[in-house]
Amino acid sequence: MDRIIKLSDLDAYIERQTARKKLVVVAAHDEPVLDAALIAQKNGIVEPILVGDEPKIRKIAKSQGHDLSGAQIINEPDNEKAAELSVALIHDKKGDILMKGLIDSATYLRPVLNKTTGLRKGEGLSSIAIIELKNYHKLFMLTDGGLNIDPDLKMKIAILKNAVFFMRRLGIETPKVAVLGAYELINETMEATVHAALLSKMAQRGQLRNCIIDGPLSIDNAISRQSAEYKGIVNEVAGDADILLCPNIEMANVLYKSVVYFANANCAALIVGASAPIILTSRSDSESVKLNSIKLAAVVDMS
């Protein structure tokens, strides 16, 4: 894949696909998610498989003015069974993308994590957001703002590997990773700065491949070359980061919602580290975020 410059570039890749990916929606009786899935179908992005309470699905679709004739519906009103059935479809190669509907995240992800019948692939699952801002010169990734609460060094390595793998699938062969902290110096009482330094050294020694890592970096040094140079930080990552690796879920979540609500960012979000793309958007995410996430999942090869 050529490098994705804007999220709108995904449309061209979708148009060139000879077959549409199958989107399996768990507990599809959810108004905003069902709307996004059926709009994606109408636009030729995916073929939906709607698993959930069929009478509710049909009622919602009718109220939204959608035609369900091209969608497959599997009636399963029990959310736990719907999640298990949906993951089984992906596991058995009868579906390609998993999407969360009106179901709590723990129930949604439980069958995904099953060691025998689930979708586990790498060292762990993590949440990513691909973000497009008018005042930043390229797309960048923010991780992990939706899944791992307070990752230790081992989990941060897994998160980083997931992020690098995904960015390479977007055509960025050697992504630049900024490991964020409160500031750019190492302080033994601030675990995030110590982890950042260790990750940087691991990349320098070849333990972490296919990426360039620097940290700790404060957010201004990661995205502004002028700010970094003012502080005497001159390297390939500073001011040009492709990936922002946050120390915990609070920082990543606040940063994500800040760029969305304060800077009107264009975004897509996925769970990665599994054998298939997993969509777990927030109920507060806009229709465009949900559609962008479906597009991203439909384009990227996770094998």
PDB file of C-alpha atoms in Angstrom:
ATOM      1  CA  MET A   1       0.000   0.000   0.000  1.00  0.00           C
ATOM      2  CA  ASP A   2       1.155   3.508  -0.823  1.00  0.00           C
ATOM      3  CA  ARG A   3       1.394   5.868   2.106  1.00  0.00           C
ATOM      4  CA  ILE A   4      -1.976   7.146   3.305  1.00  0.00           C
ATOM      5  CA  ILE A   5      -1.742  10.948   3.410  1.00  0.00           C
ATOM      6  CA  LYS A   6      -5.341  11.742   4.393  1.00  0.00           C
ATOM      7  CA  LEU A   7      -8.179   9.629   5.723  1.00  0.00           C
ATOM      8  CA  SER A   8     -10.063  10.483   2.530  1.00  0.00           C
ATOM      9  CA  ASP A   9      -7.391   8.495   0.628  1.00  0.00           C
ATOM     10  CA  LEU A  10      -9.051   5.346   1.968  1.00  0.00           C
ATOM     11  CA  ASP A  11     -11.897   5.825  -0.514  1.00  0.00           C
ATOM     12  CA  ALA A  12      -9.630   5.168  -3.489  1.00  0.00           C
ATOM     13  CA  TYR A  13      -8.407   1.887  -2.016  1.00  0.00           C
ATOM     14  CA  ILE A  14     -11.968   0.774  -1.299  1.00  0.00           C
ATOM     15  CA  GLU A  15     -12.999   1.512  -4.885  1.00  0.00           C
ATOM     16  CA  ARG A  16     -10.188  -0.710  -6.176  1.00  0.00           C
ATOM     17  CA  GLN A  17     -11.180  -3.691  -4.029  1.00  0.00           C
ATOM     18  CA  THR A  18     -12.783  -6.500  -6.013  1.00  0.00           C
ATOM     19  CA  ALA A  19     -14.644  -7.924  -3.010  1.00  0.00           C
ATOM     20  CA  ARG A  20     -16.234  -6.133  -0.080  1.00  0.00           C
ATOM     21  CA  LYS A  21     -15.185  -7.079   3.451  1.00  0.00           C
ATOM     22  CA  LYS A  22     -17.878  -8.509   5.723  1.00  0.00           C
ATOM     23  CA  LEU A  23     -18.595  -6.358   8.772  1.00  0.00           C
ATOM     24  CA  VAL A  24     -19.963  -8.342  11.728  1.00  0.00           C
ATOM     25  CA  VAL A  25     -21.818  -6.038  14.117  1.00  0.00           C
ATOM     26  CA  VAL A  26     -22.310  -7.386  17.650  1.00  0.00           C
ATOM     27  CA  ALA A  27     -25.610  -6.343  19.275  1.00  0.00           C
ATOM     28  CA  ALA A  28     -26.515  -4.404  16.152  1.00  0.00           C
ATOM     29  CA  HIS A  29     -29.695  -2.969  17.716  1.00  0.00           C
ATOM     30  CA  ASP A  30     -27.866   0.313  18.332  1.00  0.00           C
ATOM     31  CA  GLU A  31     -29.001   3.418  16.464  1.00  0.00           C
ATOM     32  CA  PRO A  32     -25.689   5.191  15.674  1.00  0.00           C
ATOM     33  CA  VAL A  33     -23.746   1.988  14.963  1.00  0.00           C
ATOM     34  CA  LEU A  34     -26.488   0.499  12.783  1.00  0.00           C
ATOM     35  CA  ASP A  35     -26.715   3.781  10.908  1.00  0.00           C
ATOM     36  CA  ALA A  36     -22.946   3.794  10.263  1.00  0.00           C
ATOM     37  CA  ALA A  37     -22.927   0.141   9.160  1.00  0.00           C
ATOM     38  CA  LEU A  38     -25.817   0.617   6.716  1.00  0.00           C
ATOM     39  CA  ILE A  39     -24.376   3.854   5.312  1.00  0.00           C
ATOM     40  CA  ALA A  40     -21.097   1.963   4.788  1.00  0.00           C
ATOM     41  CA  GLN A  41     -23.047  -0.736   2.954  1.00  0.00           C
ATOM     42  CA  LYS A  42     -24.862   1.824   0.810  1.00  0.00           C
ATOM     43  CA  ASN A  43     -21.525   3.407  -0.111  1.00  0.00           C
ATOM     44  CA  GLY A  44     -20.096   0.047  -1.165  1.00  0.00           C
ATOM     45  CA  ILE A  45     -17.577  -0.184   1.676  1.00  0.00           C
ATOM     46  CA  VAL A  46     -18.682  -3.394   3.439  1.00  0.00           C
ATOM     47  CA  GLU A  47     -21.296  -6.122   3.500  1.00  0.00           C
ATOM     48  CA  PRO A  48     -22.902  -6.074   6.971  1.00  0.00           C
ATOM     49  CA  ILE A  49     -23.790  -9.096   9.074  1.00  0.00           C
ATOM     50  CA  LEU A  50     -26.045  -7.789  11.844  1.00  0.00           C
ATOM     51  CA  VAL A  51     -26.109  -9.959  14.967  1.00  0.00           C
ATOM     52  CA  GLY A  52     -28.598  -8.941  17.613  1.00  0.00           C
ATOM     53  CA  ASP A  53     -32.262  -8.432  18.424  1.00  0.00           C
ATOM     54  CA  GLU A  54     -33.835  -8.641  14.953  1.00  0.00           C
ATOM     55  CA  PRO A  55     -37.136  -6.859  15.734  1.00  0.00           C
ATOM     56  CA  LYS A  56     -35.208  -3.946  17.256  1.00  0.00           C
ATOM     57  CA  ILE A  57     -32.772  -3.887  14.317  1.00  0.00           C
ATOM     58  CA  ARG A  58     -35.636  -3.705  11.830  1.00  0.00           C
ATOM     59  CA  LYS A  59     -37.444  -1.028  13.854  1.00  0.00           C
ATOM     60  CA  ILE A  60     -34.316   1.166  14.078  1.00  0.00           C
ATOM     61  CA  ALA A  61     -33.500   0.716  10.379  1.00  0.00           C
ATOM     62  CA  LYS A  62     -37.051   1.663   9.415  1.00  0.00           C
ATOM     63  CA  SER A  63     -36.940   4.786  11.576  1.00  0.00           C
ATOM     64  CA  GLN A  64     -33.640   5.762   9.911  1.00  0.00           C
ATOM     65  CA  GLY A  65     -34.975   5.101   6.404  1.00  0.00           C
ATOM     66  CA  HIS A  66     -32.533   2.272   5.646  1.00  0.00           C
ATOM     67  CA  ASP A  67     -33.164  -0.676   3.366  1.00  0.00           C
ATOM     68  CA  LEU A  68     -32.138  -3.964   5.011  1.00  0.00           C
ATOM     69  CA  SER A  69     -32.540  -6.115   1.914  1.00  0.00           C
ATOM     70  CA  GLY A  70     -28.787  -6.339   1.320  1.00  0.00           C
ATOM     71  CA  ALA A  71     -27.842  -7.046   4.927  1.00  0.00           C
ATOM     72  CA  GLN A  72     -27.647 -10.419   6.628  1.00  0.00           C
ATOM     73  CA  ILE A  73     -29.423 -10.496   9.995  1.00  0.00           C
ATOM     74  CA  ILE A  74     -28.792 -13.124  12.661  1.00  0.00           C
ATOM     75  CA  ASN A  75     -31.368 -12.945  15.423  1.00  0.00           C
ATOM     76  CA  GLU A  76     -29.657 -13.268  18.818  1.00  0.00           C
ATOM     77  CA  PRO A  77     -31.042 -10.918  21.481  1.00  0.00           C
ATOM     78  CA  ASP A  78     -28.702 -12.219  24.198  1.00  0.00           C
ATOM     79  CA  ASN A  79     -25.597 -10.012  24.063  1.00  0.00           C
ATOM     80  CA  GLU A  80     -23.189 -12.603  25.444  1.00  0.00           C
ATOM     81  CA  LYS A  81     -24.289 -15.191  22.877  1.00  0.00           C
ATOM     82  CA  ALA A  82     -24.260 -12.548  20.139  1.00  0.00           C
ATOM     83  CA  ALA A  83     -20.612 -11.740  20.934  1.00  0.00           C
ATOM     84  CA  GLU A  84     -19.625 -15.404  20.913  1.00  0.00           C
ATOM     85  CA  LEU A  85     -21.443 -16.034  17.635  1.00  0.00           C
ATOM     86  CA  SER A  86     -19.919 -12.958  16.001  1.00  0.00           C
ATOM     87  CA  VAL A  87     -16.357 -13.840  17.019  1.00  0.00           C
ATOM     88  CA  ALA A  88     -16.925 -17.386  15.744  1.00  0.00           C
ATOM     89  CA  LEU A  89     -17.877 -15.946  12.336  1.00  0.00           C
ATOM     90  CA  ILE A  90     -14.598 -14.013  12.207  1.00  0.00           C
ATOM     91  CA  HIS A  91     -12.610 -16.979  13.525  1.00  0.00           C
ATOM     92  CA  ASP A  92     -14.122 -19.259  10.851  1.00  0.00           C
ATOM     93  CA  LYS A  93     -13.366 -16.729   8.081  1.00  0.00           C
ATOM     94  CA  LYS A  94     -17.050 -16.005   7.482  1.00  0.00           C
ATOM     95  CA  GLY A  95     -16.557 -12.388   8.510  1.00  0.00           C
ATOM     96  CA  ASP A  96     -13.674  -9.936   8.264  1.00  0.00           C
ATOM     97  CA  ILE A  97     -14.284  -7.049  10.689  1.00  0.00           C
ATOM     98  CA  LEU A  98     -15.813  -7.021  14.164  1.00  0.00           C
ATOM     99  CA  MET A  99     -17.776  -3.982  15.361  1.00  0.00           C
ATOM    100  CA  LYS A 100     -19.299  -3.190  18.750  1.00  0.00           C
ATOM    101  CA  GLY A 101     -22.958  -2.266  18.983  1.00  0.00           C
ATOM    102  CA  LEU A 102     -25.157  -1.947  22.073  1.00  0.00           C
ATOM    103  CA  ILE A 103     -23.022  -4.128  24.349  1.00  0.00           C
ATOM    104  CA  ASP A 104     -20.577  -3.406  27.159  1.00  0.00           C
ATOM    105  CA  SER A 105     -16.915  -3.619  26.214  1.00  0.00           C
ATOM    106  CA  ALA A 106     -16.036  -6.456  28.602  1.00  0.00           C
ATOM    107  CA  THR A 107     -18.745  -8.731  27.170  1.00  0.00           C
ATOM    108  CA  TYR A 108     -17.790  -7.696  23.637  1.00  0.00           C
ATOM    109  CA  LEU A 109     -14.105  -8.521  24.081  1.00  0.00           C
ATOM    110  CA  ARG A 110     -14.382 -11.655  26.240  1.00  0.00           C
ATOM    111  CA  PRO A 111     -14.791 -14.123  23.330  1.00  0.00           C
ATOM    112  CA  VAL A 112     -12.125 -12.224  21.358  1.00  0.00           C
ATOM    113  CA  LEU A 113      -9.605 -13.102  24.089  1.00  0.00           C
ATOM    114  CA  ASN A 114     -10.516 -16.797  24.263  1.00  0.00           C
ATOM    115  CA  LYS A 115      -7.242 -18.677  23.731  1.00  0.00           C
ATOM    116  CA  THR A 116      -8.867 -21.437  21.695  1.00  0.00           C
ATOM    117  CA  THR A 117     -11.716 -19.909  19.733  1.00  0.00           C
ATOM    118  CA  GLY A 118     -10.895 -16.203  19.888  1.00  0.00           C
ATOM    119  CA  LEU A 119      -8.900 -13.801  17.749  1.00  0.00           C
ATOM    120  CA  ARG A 120      -5.703 -13.470  19.795  1.00  0.00           C
ATOM    121  CA  LYS A 121      -2.622 -13.044  17.630  1.00  0.00           C
ATOM    122  CA  GLY A 122       0.195 -10.999  19.125  1.00  0.00           C
ATOM    123  CA  GLU A 123       1.361 -10.143  22.625  1.00  0.00           C
ATOM    124  CA  GLY A 124      -1.772  -8.195  23.500  1.00  0.00           C
ATOM    125  CA  LEU A 125      -4.581  -6.021  22.176  1.00  0.00           C
ATOM    126  CA  SER A 126      -4.367  -2.241  22.111  1.00  0.00           C
ATOM    127  CA  SER A 127      -6.395   0.720  20.972  1.00  0.00           C
ATOM    128  CA  ILE A 128      -5.210   3.057  18.225  1.00  0.00           C
ATOM    129  CA  ALA A 129      -6.583   6.282  16.814  1.00  0.00           C
ATOM    130  CA  ILE A 130      -5.473   7.632  13.439  1.00  0.00           C
ATOM    131  CA  ILE A 131      -5.772  11.409  13.561  1.00  0.00           C
ATOM    132  CA  GLU A 132      -5.815  14.084  10.858  1.00  0.00           C
ATOM    133  CA  LEU A 133      -5.311  17.689  11.969  1.00  0.00           C
ATOM    134  CA  LYS A 134      -5.189  20.803   9.828  1.00  0.00           C
ATOM    135  CA  ASN A 135      -2.186  22.163  11.722  1.00  0.00           C
ATOM    136  CA  TYR A 136      -0.072  18.987  11.654  1.00  0.00           C
ATOM    137  CA  HIS A 137       1.681  18.048   8.454  1.00  0.00           C
ATOM    138  CA  LYS A 138       0.630  14.388   8.270  1.00  0.00           C
ATOM    139  CA  LEU A 139      -1.557  11.709   9.787  1.00  0.00           C
ATOM    140  CA  PHE A 140      -0.423  10.419  13.135  1.00  0.00           C
ATOM    141  CA  MET A 141      -1.417   7.665  15.519  1.00  0.00           C
ATOM    142  CA  LEU A 142      -2.307   7.996  19.187  1.00  0.00           C
ATOM    143  CA  THR A 143      -2.135   4.936  21.438  1.00  0.00           C
ATOM    144  CA  ASP A 144      -3.503   3.564  23.785  1.00  0.00           C
ATOM    145  CA  GLY A 145      -6.540   5.600  24.782  1.00  0.00           C
ATOM    146  CA  GLY A 146      -9.204   2.951  25.010  1.00  0.00           C
ATOM    147  CA  LEU A 147      -8.045  -0.403  26.333  1.00  0.00           C
ATOM    148  CA  ASN A 148      -4.940  -0.749  28.518  1.00  0.00           C
ATOM    149  CA  ILE A 149      -5.317   1.318  31.673  1.00  0.00           C
ATOM    150  CA  ASP A 150      -1.812   1.540  33.121  1.00  0.00           C
ATOM    151  CA  PRO A 151       0.516  -0.563  30.965  1.00  0.00           C
ATOM    152  CA  ASP A 152       3.820  -1.774  32.354  1.00  0.00           C
ATOM    153  CA  LEU A 153       6.943  -1.876  30.202  1.00  0.00           C
ATOM    154  CA  LYS A 154       6.098  -5.304  28.778  1.00  0.00           C
ATOM    155  CA  MET A 155       2.651  -4.146  27.706  1.00  0.00           C
ATOM    156  CA  LYS A 156       4.038  -0.907  26.271  1.00  0.00           C
ATOM    157  CA  ILE A 157       6.322  -3.003  24.085  1.00  0.00           C
ATOM    158  CA  ALA A 158       3.260  -4.909  22.848  1.00  0.00           C
ATOM    159  CA  ILE A 159       1.358  -1.658  22.260  1.00  0.00           C
ATOM    160  CA  LEU A 160       4.314  -0.240  20.371  1.00  0.00           C
ATOM    161  CA  LYS A 161       4.677  -3.355  18.200  1.00  0.00           C
ATOM    162  CA  ASN A 162       0.965  -3.245  17.351  1.00  0.00           C
ATOM    163  CA  ALA A 163       1.250   0.425  16.434  1.00  0.00           C
ATOM    164  CA  VAL A 164       4.312  -0.050  14.228  1.00  0.00           C
ATOM    165  CA  PHE A 165       2.751  -3.069  12.496  1.00  0.00           C
ATOM    166  CA  PHE A 166      -0.363  -1.060  11.685  1.00  0.00           C
ATOM    167  CA  MET A 167       1.472   2.031  10.458  1.00  0.00           C
ATOM    168  CA  ARG A 168       3.565  -0.129   8.155  1.00  0.00           C
ATOM    169  CA  ARG A 169       0.276  -1.427   6.731  1.00  0.00           C
ATOM    170  CA  LEU A 170      -0.577   2.216   5.962  1.00  0.00           C
ATOM    171  CA  GLY A 171       2.574   2.549   3.888  1.00  0.00           C
ATOM    172  CA  ILE A 172       4.889   4.063   6.518  1.00  0.00           C
ATOM    173  CA  GLU A 173       7.810   1.646   6.409  1.00  0.00           C
ATOM    174  CA  THR A 174       9.766   3.095   9.334  1.00  0.00           C
ATOM    175  CA  PRO A 175       7.391   5.028  11.585  1.00  0.00           C
ATOM    176  CA  LYS A 176       8.798   7.564  14.020  1.00  0.00           C
ATOM    177  CA  VAL A 177       7.630   6.932  17.571  1.00  0.00           C
ATOM    178  CA  ALA A 178       7.512   9.629  20.250  1.00  0.00           C
ATOM    179  CA  VAL A 179       7.184   8.109  23.723  1.00  0.00           C
ATOM    180  CA  LEU A 180       5.414  10.817  25.681  1.00  0.00           C
ATOM    181  CA  GLY A 181       6.043  12.035  29.186  1.00  0.00           C
ATOM    182  CA  ALA A 182       5.493  15.201  31.183  1.00  0.00           C
ATOM    183  CA  TYR A 183       8.852  16.488  30.009  1.00  0.00           C
ATOM    184  CA  GLU A 184      11.921  15.393  28.094  1.00  0.00           C
ATOM    185  CA  LEU A 185      14.296  14.467  30.918  1.00  0.00           C
ATOM    186  CA  ILE A 186      14.565  11.134  32.716  1.00  0.00           C
ATOM    187  CA  ASN A 187      13.334  11.252  36.285  1.00  0.00           C
ATOM    188  CA  GLU A 188      13.537   8.021  38.264  1.00  0.00           C
ATOM    189  CA  THR A 189      10.433   8.996  40.241  1.00  0.00           C
ATOM    190  CA  MET A 190       8.399   9.311  37.008  1.00  0.00           C
ATOM    191  CA  GLU A 191       7.981   5.828  35.598  1.00  0.00           C
ATOM    192  CA  ALA A 192       6.837   7.089  32.179  1.00  0.00           C
ATOM    193  CA  THR A 193      10.194   8.786  31.575  1.00  0.00           C
ATOM    194  CA  VAL A 194      12.132   5.668  32.555  1.00  0.00           C
ATOM    195  CA  HIS A 195      10.011   3.471  30.284  1.00  0.00           C
ATOM    196  CA  ALA A 196      10.500   5.952  27.448  1.00  0.00           C
ATOM    197  CA  ALA A 197      14.269   5.856  27.816  1.00  0.00           C
ATOM    198  CA  LEU A 198      14.285   2.052  27.887  1.00  0.00           C
ATOM    199  CA  LEU A 199      12.144   1.830  24.751  1.00  0.00           C
ATOM    200  CA  SER A 200      14.418   4.299  22.965  1.00  0.00           C
ATOM    201  CA  LYS A 201      17.527   2.301  23.865  1.00  0.00           C
ATOM    202  CA  MET A 202      15.850  -0.975  22.859  1.00  0.00           C
ATOM    203  CA  ALA A 203      15.206   0.482  19.403  1.00  0.00           C
ATOM    204  CA  GLN A 204      18.795   1.695  19.124  1.00  0.00           C
ATOM    205  CA  ARG A 205      20.068  -1.797  19.966  1.00  0.00           C
ATOM    206  CA  GLY A 206      17.726  -3.487  17.475  1.00  0.00           C
ATOM    207  CA  GLN A 207      15.406  -5.083  20.045  1.00  0.00           C
ATOM    208  CA  LEU A 208      12.500  -3.110  18.620  1.00  0.00           C
ATOM    209  CA  ARG A 209      12.608  -3.129  14.829  1.00  0.00           C
ATOM    210  CA  ASN A 210      11.132  -1.259  11.869  1.00  0.00           C
ATOM    211  CA  CYS A 211      10.789   2.021  13.734  1.00  0.00           C
ATOM    212  CA  ILE A 212      12.712   4.981  15.147  1.00  0.00           C
ATOM    213  CA  ILE A 213      11.953   5.744  18.798  1.00  0.00           C
ATOM    214  CA  ASP A 214      12.767   8.727  20.957  1.00  0.00           C
ATOM    215  CA  GLY A 215      11.629   9.573  24.439  1.00  0.00           C
ATOM    216  CA  PRO A 216      10.780  10.834  26.842  1.00  0.00           C
ATOM    217  CA  LEU A 217       9.318  13.690  24.823  1.00  0.00           C
ATOM    218  CA  SER A 218       6.702  16.156  25.948  1.00  0.00           C
ATOM    219  CA  ILE A 219       3.884  16.651  23.474  1.00  0.00           C
ATOM    220  CA  ASP A 220       5.259  19.951  22.141  1.00  0.00           C
ATOM    221  CA  ASN A 221       8.648  18.397  21.387  1.00  0.00           C
ATOM    222  CA  ALA A 222       7.001  15.440  19.659  1.00  0.00           C
ATOM    223  CA  ILE A 223       4.986  17.523  17.199  1.00  0.00           C
ATOM    224  CA  SER A 224       6.874  20.840  16.919  1.00  0.00           C
ATOM    225  CA  ARG A 225      10.405  20.879  15.539  1.00  0.00           C
ATOM    226  CA  GLN A 226      10.765  24.502  16.587  1.00  0.00           C
ATOM    227  CA  SER A 227       9.905  23.659  20.182  1.00  0.00           C
ATOM    228  CA  ALA A 228      12.262  20.675  20.174  1.00  0.00           C
ATOM    229  CA  GLU A 229      15.171  22.666  18.741  1.00  0.00           C
ATOM    230  CA  TYR A 230      14.604  25.429  21.293  1.00  0.00           C
ATOM    231  CA  LYS A 231      15.141  22.795  24.007  1.00  0.00           C
ATOM    232  CA  GLY A 232      18.184  21.375  22.226  1.00  0.00           C
ATOM    233  CA  ILE A 233      16.427  18.196  21.053  1.00  0.00           C
ATOM    234  CA  VAL A 234      17.497  17.441  17.502  1.00  0.00           C
ATOM    235  CA  ASN A 235      16.693  13.998  16.102  1.00  0.00           C
ATOM    236  CA  GLU A 236      14.525  12.301  13.487  1.00  0.00           C
ATOM    237  CA  VAL A 237      11.477  11.949  15.723  1.00  0.00           C
ATOM    238  CA  ALA A 238      11.175  15.357  17.381  1.00  0.00           C
ATOM    239  CA  GLY A 239       8.640  17.494  15.506  1.00  0.00           C
ATOM    240  CA  ASP A 240       7.872  14.714  13.026  1.00  0.00           C
ATOM    241  CA  ALA A 241       6.274  11.887  15.016  1.00  0.00           C
ATOM    242  CA  ASP A 242       4.075   9.301  13.287  1.00  0.00           C
ATOM    243  CA  ILE A 243       3.102   7.583  16.540  1.00  0.00           C
ATOM    244  CA  LEU A 244       2.450   9.138  19.944  1.00  0.00           C
ATOM    245  CA  LEU A 245       2.803   6.440  22.594  1.00  0.00           C
ATOM    246  CA  CYS A 246       1.150   7.627  25.803  1.00  0.00           C
ATOM    247  CA  PRO A 247       2.097   6.442  29.287  1.00  0.00           C
ATOM    248  CA  ASN A 248      -1.456   5.543  30.317  1.00  0.00           C
ATOM    249  CA  ILE A 249      -5.083   5.546  29.255  1.00  0.00           C
ATOM    250  CA  GLU A 250      -5.885   8.854  30.964  1.00  0.00           C
ATOM    251  CA  MET A 251      -3.337  10.816  28.975  1.00  0.00           C
ATOM    252  CA  ALA A 252      -4.212   9.171  25.666  1.00  0.00           C
ATOM    253  CA  ASN A 253      -7.960   9.488  26.193  1.00  0.00           C
ATOM    254  CA  VAL A 254      -7.800  13.146  27.205  1.00  0.00           C
ATOM    255  CA  LEU A 255      -5.454  13.936  24.318  1.00  0.00           C
ATOM    256  CA  TYR A 256      -7.728  12.155  21.829  1.00  0.00           C
ATOM    257  CA  LYS A 257     -10.866  13.943  22.999  1.00  0.00           C
ATOM    258  CA  SER A 258      -9.016  17.256  23.132  1.00  0.00           C
ATOM    259  CA  VAL A 259      -8.009  17.140  19.465  1.00  0.00           C
ATOM    260  CA  VAL A 260     -11.529  16.046  18.515  1.00  0.00           C
ATOM    261  CA  TYR A 261     -13.435  18.692  20.466  1.00  0.00           C
ATOM    262  CA  PHE A 262     -10.940  21.578  20.505  1.00  0.00           C
ATOM    263  CA  ALA A 263      -9.311  21.109  17.103  1.00  0.00           C
ATOM    264  CA  ASN A 264     -12.055  19.373  15.094  1.00  0.00           C
ATOM    265  CA  ALA A 265      -9.784  16.458  14.227  1.00  0.00           C
ATOM    266  CA  ASN A 266     -10.777  13.868  11.651  1.00  0.00           C
ATOM    267  CA  CYS A 267     -10.266  10.433  13.226  1.00  0.00           C
ATOM    268  CA  ALA A 268     -10.593   6.686  12.920  1.00  0.00           C
ATOM    269  CA  ALA A 269     -10.166   4.196  15.766  1.00  0.00           C
ATOM    270  CA  LEU A 270      -9.544   0.447  15.990  1.00  0.00           C
ATOM    271  CA  ILE A 271      -8.448  -2.288  18.356  1.00  0.00           C
ATOM    272  CA  VAL A 272      -5.352  -3.986  16.936  1.00  0.00           C
ATOM    273  CA  GLY A 273      -3.240  -6.979  17.887  1.00  0.00           C
ATOM    274  CA  ALA A 274      -5.880  -9.512  16.825  1.00  0.00           C
ATOM    275  CA  SER A 275      -6.189 -11.570  13.657  1.00  0.00           C
ATOM    276  CA  ALA A 276      -8.873  -9.177  12.370  1.00  0.00           C
ATOM    277  CA  PRO A 277      -9.673  -5.483  12.814  1.00  0.00           C
ATOM    278  CA  ILE A 278     -11.905  -4.734  15.798  1.00  0.00           C
ATOM    279  CA  ILE A 279     -13.990  -1.561  15.977  1.00  0.00           C
ATOM    280  CA  LEU A 280     -14.762  -0.312  19.465  1.00  0.00           C
ATOM    281  CA  THR A 281     -15.748   3.315  19.079  1.00  0.00           C
ATOM    282  CA  SER A 282     -17.203   5.380  21.894  1.00  0.00           C
ATOM    283  CA  ARG A 283     -20.919   6.141  21.907  1.00  0.00           C
ATOM    284  CA  SER A 284     -19.913   9.818  21.865  1.00  0.00           C
ATOM    285  CA  ASP A 285     -17.874   9.390  18.674  1.00  0.00           C
ATOM    286  CA  SER A 286     -19.379  11.082  15.646  1.00  0.00           C
ATOM    287  CA  GLU A 287     -20.816   9.334  12.603  1.00  0.00           C
ATOM    288  CA  SER A 288     -17.692  10.335  10.643  1.00  0.00           C
ATOM    289  CA  VAL A 289     -15.423   8.607  13.190  1.00  0.00           C
ATOM    290  CA  LYS A 290     -17.486   5.423  12.937  1.00  0.00           C
ATOM    291  CA  LEU A 291     -17.467   5.532   9.129  1.00  0.00           C
ATOM    292  CA  ASN A 292     -13.736   6.307   9.002  1.00  0.00           C
ATOM    293  CA  SER A 293     -13.104   3.375  11.345  1.00  0.00           C
ATOM    294  CA  ILE A 294     -15.089   1.032   9.095  1.00  0.00           C
ATOM    295  CA  LYS A 295     -13.172   2.291   6.053  1.00  0.00           C
ATOM    296  CA  LEU A 296      -9.829   1.839   7.790  1.00  0.00           C
ATOM    297  CA  ALA A 297     -10.731  -1.684   8.862  1.00  0.00           C
ATOM    298  CA  ALA A 298     -11.908  -2.505   5.336  1.00  0.00           C
ATOM    299  CA  VAL A 299      -8.650  -1.367   3.751  1.00  0.00           C
ATOM    300  CA  VAL A 300      -5.906  -2.628   6.059  1.00  0.00           C
ATOM    301  CA  ASP A 301      -4.650  -6.201   5.777  1.00  0.00           C
ATOM    302  CA  MET A 302      -4.068  -7.470   9.337  1.00  0.00           C
ATOM    303  CA  SER A 303      -2.625 -10.845   8.319  1.00  0.00           C
TER     304      SER A 303
END
